[in-house]
């Protein structure tokens, strides 16, 4: 199977970046304050060469997963440290909830799943629109793992010859900075669509 070249990786990065910018707009409405997307770093690897998938530390790393459903298959993974997740909860939820341990316990995961839904849906929508395939996100789920468990879980999700793009994102606002890692796991059908899109871009500028 062909690898992804630099032009194709750049095309995928631009699609994800557009989706994340849309996500920042939606998060601004959801959080009731202006949220911007700062610069992001991107790394690429094949599942046949397993990597350390996260730089987050601690025993309670929050892994949020959304399956891509439809004509293309993939998985969106959003990764927060426990500290980042707690800051996000306390910013998004009103004091009457954060000050009540019982209600907070009931809603703490729900607020993160909603954030994951906003971010993943924005990126999936961009891939759907730009690559012209009917895809959508499934119901998100959350797992709390240490670093070793998370790496093993991601490796278990990867099928042979799948691709992984790892984005280190940075969302900023007046009250909150958070930097979730965004992992995009996808198979060769997705890669082929990205190749075709990239080739069409190159041909259009010749």
PDB file of N, CA, C and O in Angstrom, residues 54-118:
ATOM      1  N   UNK A  54       0.567   9.703  22.883  1.00  0.00           N
ATOM      2  CA  UNK A  54       0.229  10.909  23.624  1.00  0.00           C
ATOM      3  C   UNK A  54       1.392  11.388  24.482  1.00  0.00           C
ATOM      4  O   UNK A  54       2.221  10.589  24.936  1.00  0.00           O
ATOM      5  N   UNK A  55       1.435  12.697  24.667  1.00  0.00           N
ATOM      6  CA  UNK A  55       2.410  13.295  25.582  1.00  0.00           C
ATOM      7  C   UNK A  55       1.767  13.593  26.935  1.00  0.00           C
ATOM      8  O   UNK A  55       2.441  14.063  27.852  1.00  0.00           O
ATOM      9  N   UNK A  56       0.460  13.318  27.047  1.00  0.00           N
ATOM     10  CA  UNK A  56      -0.244  13.571  28.306  1.00  0.00           C
ATOM     11  C   UNK A  56       0.259  12.602  29.383  1.00  0.00           C
ATOM     12  O   UNK A  56       0.631  11.469  29.094  1.00  0.00           O
ATOM     13  N   UNK A  57       0.232  13.083  30.622  1.00  0.00           N
ATOM     14  CA  UNK A  57       0.724  12.264  31.730  1.00  0.00           C
ATOM     15  C   UNK A  57      -0.358  12.127  32.796  1.00  0.00           C
ATOM     16  O   UNK A  57      -1.334  12.857  32.809  1.00  0.00           O
ATOM     17  N   UNK A  58      -0.142  11.163  33.696  1.00  0.00           N
ATOM     18  CA  UNK A  58      -1.074  10.966  34.793  1.00  0.00           C
ATOM     19  C   UNK A  58      -1.796   9.640  34.681  1.00  0.00           C
ATOM     20  O   UNK A  58      -1.698   8.928  33.680  1.00  0.00           O
ATOM     21  N   UNK A  59      -2.548   9.316  35.719  1.00  0.00           N
ATOM     22  CA  UNK A  59      -3.269   8.053  35.783  1.00  0.00           C
ATOM     23  C   UNK A  59      -4.694   8.168  35.258  1.00  0.00           C
ATOM     24  O   UNK A  59      -5.405   7.179  35.199  1.00  0.00           O
ATOM     25  N   UNK A  60      -5.112   9.386  34.896  1.00  0.00           N
ATOM     26  CA  UNK A  60      -6.516   9.582  34.542  1.00  0.00           C
ATOM     27  C   UNK A  60      -6.634  10.425  33.268  1.00  0.00           C
ATOM     28  O   UNK A  60      -7.376  11.399  33.222  1.00  0.00           O
ATOM     29  N   UNK A  61      -5.886  10.027  32.233  1.00  0.00           N
ATOM     30  CA  UNK A  61      -5.967  10.712  30.944  1.00  0.00           C
ATOM     31  C   UNK A  61      -7.328  10.414  30.330  1.00  0.00           C
ATOM     32  O   UNK A  61      -7.801   9.283  30.350  1.00  0.00           O
ATOM     33  N   UNK A  62      -7.981  11.453  29.801  1.00  0.00           N
ATOM     34  CA  UNK A  62      -9.319  11.309  29.238  1.00  0.00           C
ATOM     35  C   UNK A  62      -9.224  11.104  27.723  1.00  0.00           C
ATOM     36  O   UNK A  62      -8.752  11.982  26.997  1.00  0.00           O
ATOM     37  N   UNK A  63      -9.664   9.943  27.277  1.00  0.00           N
ATOM     38  CA  UNK A  63      -9.674   9.603  25.853  1.00  0.00           C
ATOM     39  C   UNK A  63     -11.117   9.576  25.370  1.00  0.00           C
ATOM     40  O   UNK A  63     -11.926   8.782  25.843  1.00  0.00           O
ATOM     41  N   UNK A  64     -11.440  10.477  24.441  1.00  0.00           N
ATOM     42  CA  UNK A  64     -12.786  10.542  23.873  1.00  0.00           C
ATOM     43  C   UNK A  64     -12.733  10.054  22.435  1.00  0.00           C
ATOM     44  O   UNK A  64     -11.877  10.476  21.655  1.00  0.00           O
ATOM     45  N   UNK A  65     -13.643   9.148  22.095  1.00  0.00           N
ATOM     46  CA  UNK A  65     -13.610   8.492  20.791  1.00  0.00           C
ATOM     47  C   UNK A  65     -14.912   8.678  20.030  1.00  0.00           C
ATOM     48  O   UNK A  65     -15.994   8.566  20.614  1.00  0.00           O
ATOM     49  N   UNK A  66     -14.770   8.947  18.733  1.00  0.00           N
ATOM     50  CA  UNK A  66     -15.928   9.029  17.842  1.00  0.00           C
ATOM     51  C   UNK A  66     -15.625   8.241  16.580  1.00  0.00           C
ATOM     52  O   UNK A  66     -14.665   8.549  15.866  1.00  0.00           O
ATOM     53  N   UNK A  67     -16.414   7.217  16.305  1.00  0.00           N
ATOM     54  CA  UNK A  67     -16.242   6.444  15.069  1.00  0.00           C
ATOM     55  C   UNK A  67     -16.799   7.217  13.883  1.00  0.00           C
ATOM     56  O   UNK A  67     -17.849   7.865  13.978  1.00  0.00           O
ATOM     57  N   UNK A  68     -16.071   7.145  12.764  1.00  0.00           N
ATOM     58  CA  UNK A  68     -16.559   7.705  11.505  1.00  0.00           C
ATOM     59  C   UNK A  68     -17.385   6.619  10.815  1.00  0.00           C
ATOM     60  O   UNK A  68     -16.919   5.503  10.617  1.00  0.00           O
ATOM     61  N   UNK A  69     -18.609   6.954  10.458  1.00  0.00           N
ATOM     62  CA  UNK A  69     -19.553   5.996   9.879  1.00  0.00           C
ATOM     63  C   UNK A  69     -19.944   6.468   8.476  1.00  0.00           C
ATOM     64  O   UNK A  69     -20.120   7.667   8.241  1.00  0.00           O
ATOM     65  N   UNK A  70     -20.066   5.522   7.555  1.00  0.00           N
ATOM     66  CA  UNK A  70     -20.507   5.877   6.206  1.00  0.00           C
ATOM     67  C   UNK A  70     -19.584   5.325   5.144  1.00  0.00           C
ATOM     68  O   UNK A  70     -19.070   4.203   5.276  1.00  0.00           O
ATOM     69  N   UNK A  71     -19.348   6.106   4.106  1.00  0.00           N
ATOM     70  CA  UNK A  71     -18.596   5.621   2.945  1.00  0.00           C
ATOM     71  C   UNK A  71     -17.103   5.480   3.222  1.00  0.00           C
ATOM     72  O   UNK A  71     -16.398   4.780   2.486  1.00  0.00           O
ATOM     73  N   UNK A  72     -16.603   6.174   4.225  1.00  0.00           N
ATOM     74  CA  UNK A  72     -15.205   6.065   4.635  1.00  0.00           C
ATOM     75  C   UNK A  72     -15.176   5.685   6.110  1.00  0.00           C
ATOM     76  O   UNK A  72     -16.072   6.039   6.860  1.00  0.00           O
ATOM     77  N   UNK A  73     -14.125   4.976   6.511  1.00  0.00           N
ATOM     78  CA  UNK A  73     -14.044   4.506   7.886  1.00  0.00           C
ATOM     79  C   UNK A  73     -12.843   5.135   8.598  1.00  0.00           C
ATOM     80  O   UNK A  73     -11.759   5.255   8.025  1.00  0.00           O
ATOM     81  N   UNK A  74     -13.056   5.504   9.839  1.00  0.00           N
ATOM     82  CA  UNK A  74     -11.979   6.056  10.639  1.00  0.00           C
ATOM     83  C   UNK A  74     -12.434   6.247  12.071  1.00  0.00           C
ATOM     84  O   UNK A  74     -13.575   5.922  12.431  1.00  0.00           O
ATOM     85  N   UNK A  75     -11.534   6.775  12.894  1.00  0.00           N
ATOM     86  CA  UNK A  75     -11.837   7.056  14.291  1.00  0.00           C
ATOM     87  C   UNK A  75     -11.214   8.393  14.662  1.00  0.00           C
ATOM     88  O   UNK A  75     -10.040   8.645  14.358  1.00  0.00           O
ATOM     89  N   UNK A  76     -12.007   9.268  15.279  1.00  0.00           N
ATOM     90  CA  UNK A  76     -11.499  10.516  15.864  1.00  0.00           C
ATOM     91  C   UNK A  76     -11.228  10.274  17.343  1.00  0.00           C
ATOM     92  O   UNK A  76     -12.098   9.772  18.055  1.00  0.00           O
ATOM     93  N   UNK A  77     -10.040  10.645  17.793  1.00  0.00           N
ATOM     94  CA  UNK A  77      -9.697  10.522  19.211  1.00  0.00           C
ATOM     95  C   UNK A  77      -9.282  11.898  19.734  1.00  0.00           C
ATOM     96  O   UNK A  77      -8.421  12.552  19.145  1.00  0.00           O
ATOM     97  N   UNK A  78      -9.893  12.304  20.825  1.00  0.00           N
ATOM     98  CA  UNK A  78      -9.543  13.558  21.488  1.00  0.00           C
ATOM     99  C   UNK A  78      -8.982  13.196  22.858  1.00  0.00           C
ATOM    100  O   UNK A  78      -9.604  12.430  23.602  1.00  0.00           O
ATOM    101  N   UNK A  79      -7.807  13.734  23.187  1.00  0.00           N
ATOM    102  CA  UNK A  79      -7.115  13.331  24.410  1.00  0.00           C
ATOM    103  C   UNK A  79      -6.850  14.553  25.288  1.00  0.00           C
ATOM    104  O   UNK A  79      -6.213  15.514  24.852  1.00  0.00           O
ATOM    105  N   UNK A  80      -7.355  14.508  26.522  1.00  0.00           N
ATOM    106  CA  UNK A  80      -7.136  15.556  27.513  1.00  0.00           C
ATOM    107  C   UNK A  80      -6.399  14.978  28.718  1.00  0.00           C
ATOM    108  O   UNK A  80      -6.673  13.837  29.126  1.00  0.00           O
ATOM    109  N   UNK A  81      -5.526  15.771  29.332  1.00  0.00           N
ATOM    110  CA  UNK A  81      -5.039  15.401  30.652  1.00  0.00           C
ATOM    111  C   UNK A  81      -6.174  15.613  31.650  1.00  0.00           C
ATOM    112  O   UNK A  81      -7.157  16.306  31.358  1.00  0.00           O
ATOM    113  N   UNK A  82      -6.047  15.026  32.833  1.00  0.00           N
ATOM    114  CA  UNK A  82      -7.089  15.207  33.845  1.00  0.00           C
ATOM    115  C   UNK A  82      -7.220  16.677  34.224  1.00  0.00           C
ATOM    116  O   UNK A  82      -8.335  17.194  34.406  1.00  0.00           O
ATOM    117  N   UNK A  83      -6.096  17.383  34.305  1.00  0.00           N
ATOM    118  CA  UNK A  83      -6.125  18.807  34.660  1.00  0.00           C
ATOM    119  C   UNK A  83      -6.861  19.621  33.605  1.00  0.00           C
ATOM    120  O   UNK A  83      -7.681  20.485  33.926  1.00  0.00           O
ATOM    121  N   UNK A  84      -6.587  19.350  32.327  1.00  0.00           N
ATOM    122  CA  UNK A  84      -7.271  20.056  31.243  1.00  0.00           C
ATOM    123  C   UNK A  84      -8.770  19.776  31.272  1.00  0.00           C
ATOM    124  O   UNK A  84      -9.586  20.684  31.084  1.00  0.00           O
ATOM    125  N   UNK A  85      -9.118  18.517  31.504  1.00  0.00           N
ATOM    126  CA  UNK A  85     -10.538  18.144  31.551  1.00  0.00           C
ATOM    127  C   UNK A  85     -11.249  18.864  32.692  1.00  0.00           C
ATOM    128  O   UNK A  85     -12.372  19.364  32.523  1.00  0.00           O
ATOM    129  N   UNK A  86     -10.609  18.943  33.861  1.00  0.00           N
ATOM    130  CA  UNK A  86     -11.220  19.619  35.008  1.00  0.00           C
ATOM    131  C   UNK A  86     -11.395  21.120  34.748  1.00  0.00           C
ATOM    132  O   UNK A  86     -12.425  21.709  35.097  1.00  0.00           O
ATOM    133  N   UNK A  87     -10.387  21.742  34.136  1.00  0.00           N
ATOM    134  CA  UNK A  87     -10.495  23.172  33.809  1.00  0.00           C
ATOM    135  C   UNK A  87     -11.651  23.416  32.844  1.00  0.00           C
ATOM    136  O   UNK A  87     -12.412  24.384  32.991  1.00  0.00           O
ATOM    137  N   UNK A  88     -11.773  22.533  31.867  1.00  0.00           N
ATOM    138  CA  UNK A  88     -12.844  22.670  30.880  1.00  0.00           C
ATOM    139  C   UNK A  88     -14.204  22.519  31.539  1.00  0.00           C
ATOM    140  O   UNK A  88     -15.133  23.299  31.276  1.00  0.00           O
ATOM    141  N   UNK A  89     -14.347  21.546  32.415  1.00  0.00           N
ATOM    142  CA  UNK A  89     -15.608  21.346  33.133  1.00  0.00           C
ATOM    143  C   UNK A  89     -15.988  22.586  33.937  1.00  0.00           C
ATOM    144  O   UNK A  89     -17.136  23.043  33.903  1.00  0.00           O
ATOM    145  N   UNK A  90     -15.034  23.113  34.686  1.00  0.00           N
ATOM    146  CA  UNK A  90     -15.339  24.236  35.573  1.00  0.00           C
ATOM    147  C   UNK A  90     -15.595  25.538  34.807  1.00  0.00           C
ATOM    148  O   UNK A  90     -16.257  26.439  35.314  1.00  0.00           O
ATOM    149  N   UNK A  91     -15.058  25.620  33.589  1.00  0.00           N
ATOM    150  CA  UNK A  91     -15.336  26.799  32.761  1.00  0.00           C
ATOM    151  C   UNK A  91     -16.701  26.683  32.092  1.00  0.00           C
ATOM    152  O   UNK A  91     -17.440  27.662  31.986  1.00  0.00           O
ATOM    153  N   UNK A  92     -17.044  25.473  31.656  1.00  0.00           N
ATOM    154  CA  UNK A  92     -18.282  25.280  30.890  1.00  0.00           C
ATOM    155  C   UNK A  92     -19.520  25.202  31.770  1.00  0.00           C
ATOM    156  O   UNK A  92     -20.613  25.571  31.333  1.00  0.00           O
ATOM    157  N   UNK A  93     -19.357  24.725  32.993  1.00  0.00           N
ATOM    158  CA  UNK A  93     -20.518  24.511  33.862  1.00  0.00           C
ATOM    159  C   UNK A  93     -20.682  25.655  34.857  1.00  0.00           C
ATOM    160  O   UNK A  93     -19.697  26.197  35.352  1.00  0.00           O
ATOM    161  N   UNK A  94     -21.917  26.029  35.203  1.00  0.00           N
ATOM    162  CA  UNK A  94     -22.166  27.131  36.140  1.00  0.00           C
ATOM    163  C   UNK A  94     -21.803  26.729  37.570  1.00  0.00           C
ATOM    164  O   UNK A  94     -21.746  25.545  37.912  1.00  0.00           O
ATOM    165  N   UNK A  95     -21.560  27.736  38.439  1.00  0.00           N
ATOM    166  CA  UNK A  95     -21.140  27.464  39.819  1.00  0.00           C
ATOM    167  C   UNK A  95     -22.111  26.587  40.598  1.00  0.00           C
ATOM    168  O   UNK A  95     -21.683  25.786  41.436  1.00  0.00           O
ATOM    169  N   UNK A  96     -23.411  26.708  40.322  1.00  0.00           N
ATOM    170  CA  UNK A  96     -24.373  25.893  41.073  1.00  0.00           C
ATOM    171  C   UNK A  96     -24.209  24.399  40.779  1.00  0.00           C
ATOM    172  O   UNK A  96     -24.650  23.558  41.574  1.00  0.00           O
ATOM    173  N   UNK A  97     -23.585  24.076  39.658  1.00  0.00           N
ATOM    174  CA  UNK A  97     -23.314  22.668  39.354  1.00  0.00           C
ATOM    175  C   UNK A  97     -21.935  22.265  39.881  1.00  0.00           C
ATOM    176  O   UNK A  97     -21.782  21.233  40.531  1.00  0.00           O
ATOM    177  N   UNK A  98     -20.907  23.088  39.614  1.00  0.00           N
ATOM    178  CA  UNK A  98     -19.557  22.725  40.036  1.00  0.00           C
ATOM    179  C   UNK A  98     -19.417  22.683  41.549  1.00  0.00           C
ATOM    180  O   UNK A  98     -18.541  21.990  42.081  1.00  0.00           O
ATOM    181  N   UNK A  99     -20.281  23.414  42.279  1.00  0.00           N
ATOM    182  CA  UNK A  99     -20.215  23.422  43.741  1.00  0.00           C
ATOM    183  C   UNK A  99     -21.021  22.295  44.381  1.00  0.00           C
ATOM    184  O   UNK A  99     -20.999  22.118  45.601  1.00  0.00           O
ATOM    185  N   UNK A 100     -21.734  21.536  43.559  1.00  0.00           N
ATOM    186  CA  UNK A 100     -22.545  20.425  44.058  1.00  0.00           C
ATOM    187  C   UNK A 100     -21.913  19.109  43.587  1.00  0.00           C
ATOM    188  O   UNK A 100     -22.054  18.737  42.425  1.00  0.00           O
ATOM    189  N   UNK A 101     -21.193  18.397  44.465  1.00  0.00           N
ATOM    190  CA  UNK A 101     -20.452  17.197  44.044  1.00  0.00           C
ATOM    191  C   UNK A 101     -21.317  16.143  43.376  1.00  0.00           C
ATOM    192  O   UNK A 101     -20.878  15.489  42.418  1.00  0.00           O
ATOM    193  N   UNK A 102     -22.543  15.969  43.854  1.00  0.00           N
ATOM    194  CA  UNK A 102     -23.400  14.931  43.298  1.00  0.00           C
ATOM    195  C   UNK A 102     -23.793  15.253  41.860  1.00  0.00           C
ATOM    196  O   UNK A 102     -23.698  14.408  40.964  1.00  0.00           O
ATOM    197  N   UNK A 103     -24.242  16.489  41.620  1.00  0.00           N
ATOM    198  CA  UNK A 103     -24.628  16.892  40.259  1.00  0.00           C
ATOM    199  C   UNK A 103     -23.397  16.945  39.361  1.00  0.00           C
ATOM    200  O   UNK A 103     -23.438  16.532  38.194  1.00  0.00           O
ATOM    201  N   UNK A 104     -22.293  17.439  39.918  1.00  0.00           N
ATOM    202  CA  UNK A 104     -21.052  17.535  39.146  1.00  0.00           C
ATOM    203  C   UNK A 104     -20.606  16.159  38.677  1.00  0.00           C
ATOM    204  O   UNK A 104     -20.177  15.980  37.535  1.00  0.00           O
ATOM    205  N   UNK A 105     -20.742  15.177  39.543  1.00  0.00           N
ATOM    206  CA  UNK A 105     -20.356  13.812  39.184  1.00  0.00           C
ATOM    207  C   UNK A 105     -21.200  13.296  38.019  1.00  0.00           C
ATOM    208  O   UNK A 105     -20.699  12.604  37.131  1.00  0.00           O
ATOM    209  N   UNK A 106     -22.485  13.646  38.025  1.00  0.00           N
ATOM    210  CA  UNK A 106     -23.390  13.190  36.971  1.00  0.00           C
ATOM    211  C   UNK A 106     -23.112  13.871  35.628  1.00  0.00           C
ATOM    212  O   UNK A 106     -23.299  13.270  34.563  1.00  0.00           O
ATOM    213  N   UNK A 107     -22.651  15.130  35.661  1.00  0.00           N
ATOM    214  CA  UNK A 107     -22.528  15.917  34.434  1.00  0.00           C
ATOM    215  C   UNK A 107     -21.098  16.052  33.916  1.00  0.00           C
ATOM    216  O   UNK A 107     -20.885  16.542  32.801  1.00  0.00           O
ATOM    217  N   UNK A 108     -20.110  15.621  34.710  1.00  0.00           N
ATOM    218  CA  UNK A 108     -18.717  15.898  34.351  1.00  0.00           C
ATOM    219  C   UNK A 108     -18.308  15.243  33.034  1.00  0.00           C
ATOM    220  O   UNK A 108     -17.625  15.867  32.213  1.00  0.00           O
ATOM    221  N   UNK A 109     -18.725  13.992  32.816  1.00  0.00           N
ATOM    222  CA  UNK A 109     -18.386  13.340  31.556  1.00  0.00           C
ATOM    223  C   UNK A 109     -19.233  13.869  30.407  1.00  0.00           C
ATOM    224  O   UNK A 109     -18.747  13.991  29.271  1.00  0.00           O
ATOM    225  N   UNK A 110     -20.483  14.199  30.697  1.00  0.00           N
ATOM    226  CA  UNK A 110     -21.378  14.684  29.648  1.00  0.00           C
ATOM    227  C   UNK A 110     -20.873  15.948  28.985  1.00  0.00           C
ATOM    228  O   UNK A 110     -20.991  16.105  27.760  1.00  0.00           O
ATOM    229  N   UNK A 111     -20.292  16.850  29.759  1.00  0.00           N
ATOM    230  CA  UNK A 111     -19.813  18.111  29.188  1.00  0.00           C
ATOM    231  C   UNK A 111     -18.616  17.866  28.274  1.00  0.00           C
ATOM    232  O   UNK A 111     -18.466  18.494  27.221  1.00  0.00           O
ATOM    233  N   UNK A 112     -17.762  16.906  28.643  1.00  0.00           N
ATOM    234  CA  UNK A 112     -16.620  16.572  27.792  1.00  0.00           C
ATOM    235  C   UNK A 112     -17.067  15.872  26.511  1.00  0.00           C
ATOM    236  O   UNK A 112     -16.516  16.118  25.437  1.00  0.00           O
ATOM    237  N   UNK A 113     -18.062  15.016  26.636  1.00  0.00           N
ATOM    238  CA  UNK A 113     -18.593  14.350  25.446  1.00  0.00           C
ATOM    239  C   UNK A 113     -19.212  15.351  24.485  1.00  0.00           C
ATOM    240  O   UNK A 113     -19.118  15.199  23.259  1.00  0.00           O
ATOM    241  N   UNK A 114     -19.819  16.400  25.021  1.00  0.00           N
ATOM    242  CA  UNK A 114     -20.392  17.439  24.165  1.00  0.00           C
ATOM    243  C   UNK A 114     -19.289  18.211  23.452  1.00  0.00           C
ATOM    244  O   UNK A 114     -19.409  18.531  22.262  1.00  0.00           O
ATOM    245  N   UNK A 115     -18.197  18.511  24.160  1.00  0.00           N
ATOM    246  CA  UNK A 115     -17.056  19.183  23.532  1.00  0.00           C
ATOM    247  C   UNK A 115     -16.462  18.297  22.439  1.00  0.00           C
ATOM    248  O   UNK A 115     -16.144  18.759  21.338  1.00  0.00           O
ATOM    249  N   UNK A 116     -16.314  17.008  22.737  1.00  0.00           N
ATOM    250  CA  UNK A 116     -15.804  16.068  21.740  1.00  0.00           C
ATOM    251  C   UNK A 116     -16.728  16.018  20.526  1.00  0.00           C
ATOM    252  O   UNK A 116     -16.266  15.990  19.380  1.00  0.00           O
ATOM    253  N   UNK A 117     -18.029  16.012  20.773  1.00  0.00           N
ATOM    254  CA  UNK A 117     -19.000  15.966  19.679  1.00  0.00           C
ATOM    255  C   UNK A 117     -18.871  17.192  18.776  1.00  0.00           C
ATOM    256  O   UNK A 117     -18.932  17.083  17.544  1.00  0.00           O
ATOM    257  N   UNK A 118     -18.671  18.352  19.385  1.00  0.00           N
ATOM    258  CA  UNK A 118     -18.508  19.588  18.606  1.00  0.00           C
ATOM    259  C   UNK A 118     -17.255  19.527  17.742  1.00  0.00           C
ATOM    260  O   UNK A 118     -17.279  19.823  16.537  1.00  0.00           O
TER     261      UNK A 118
END
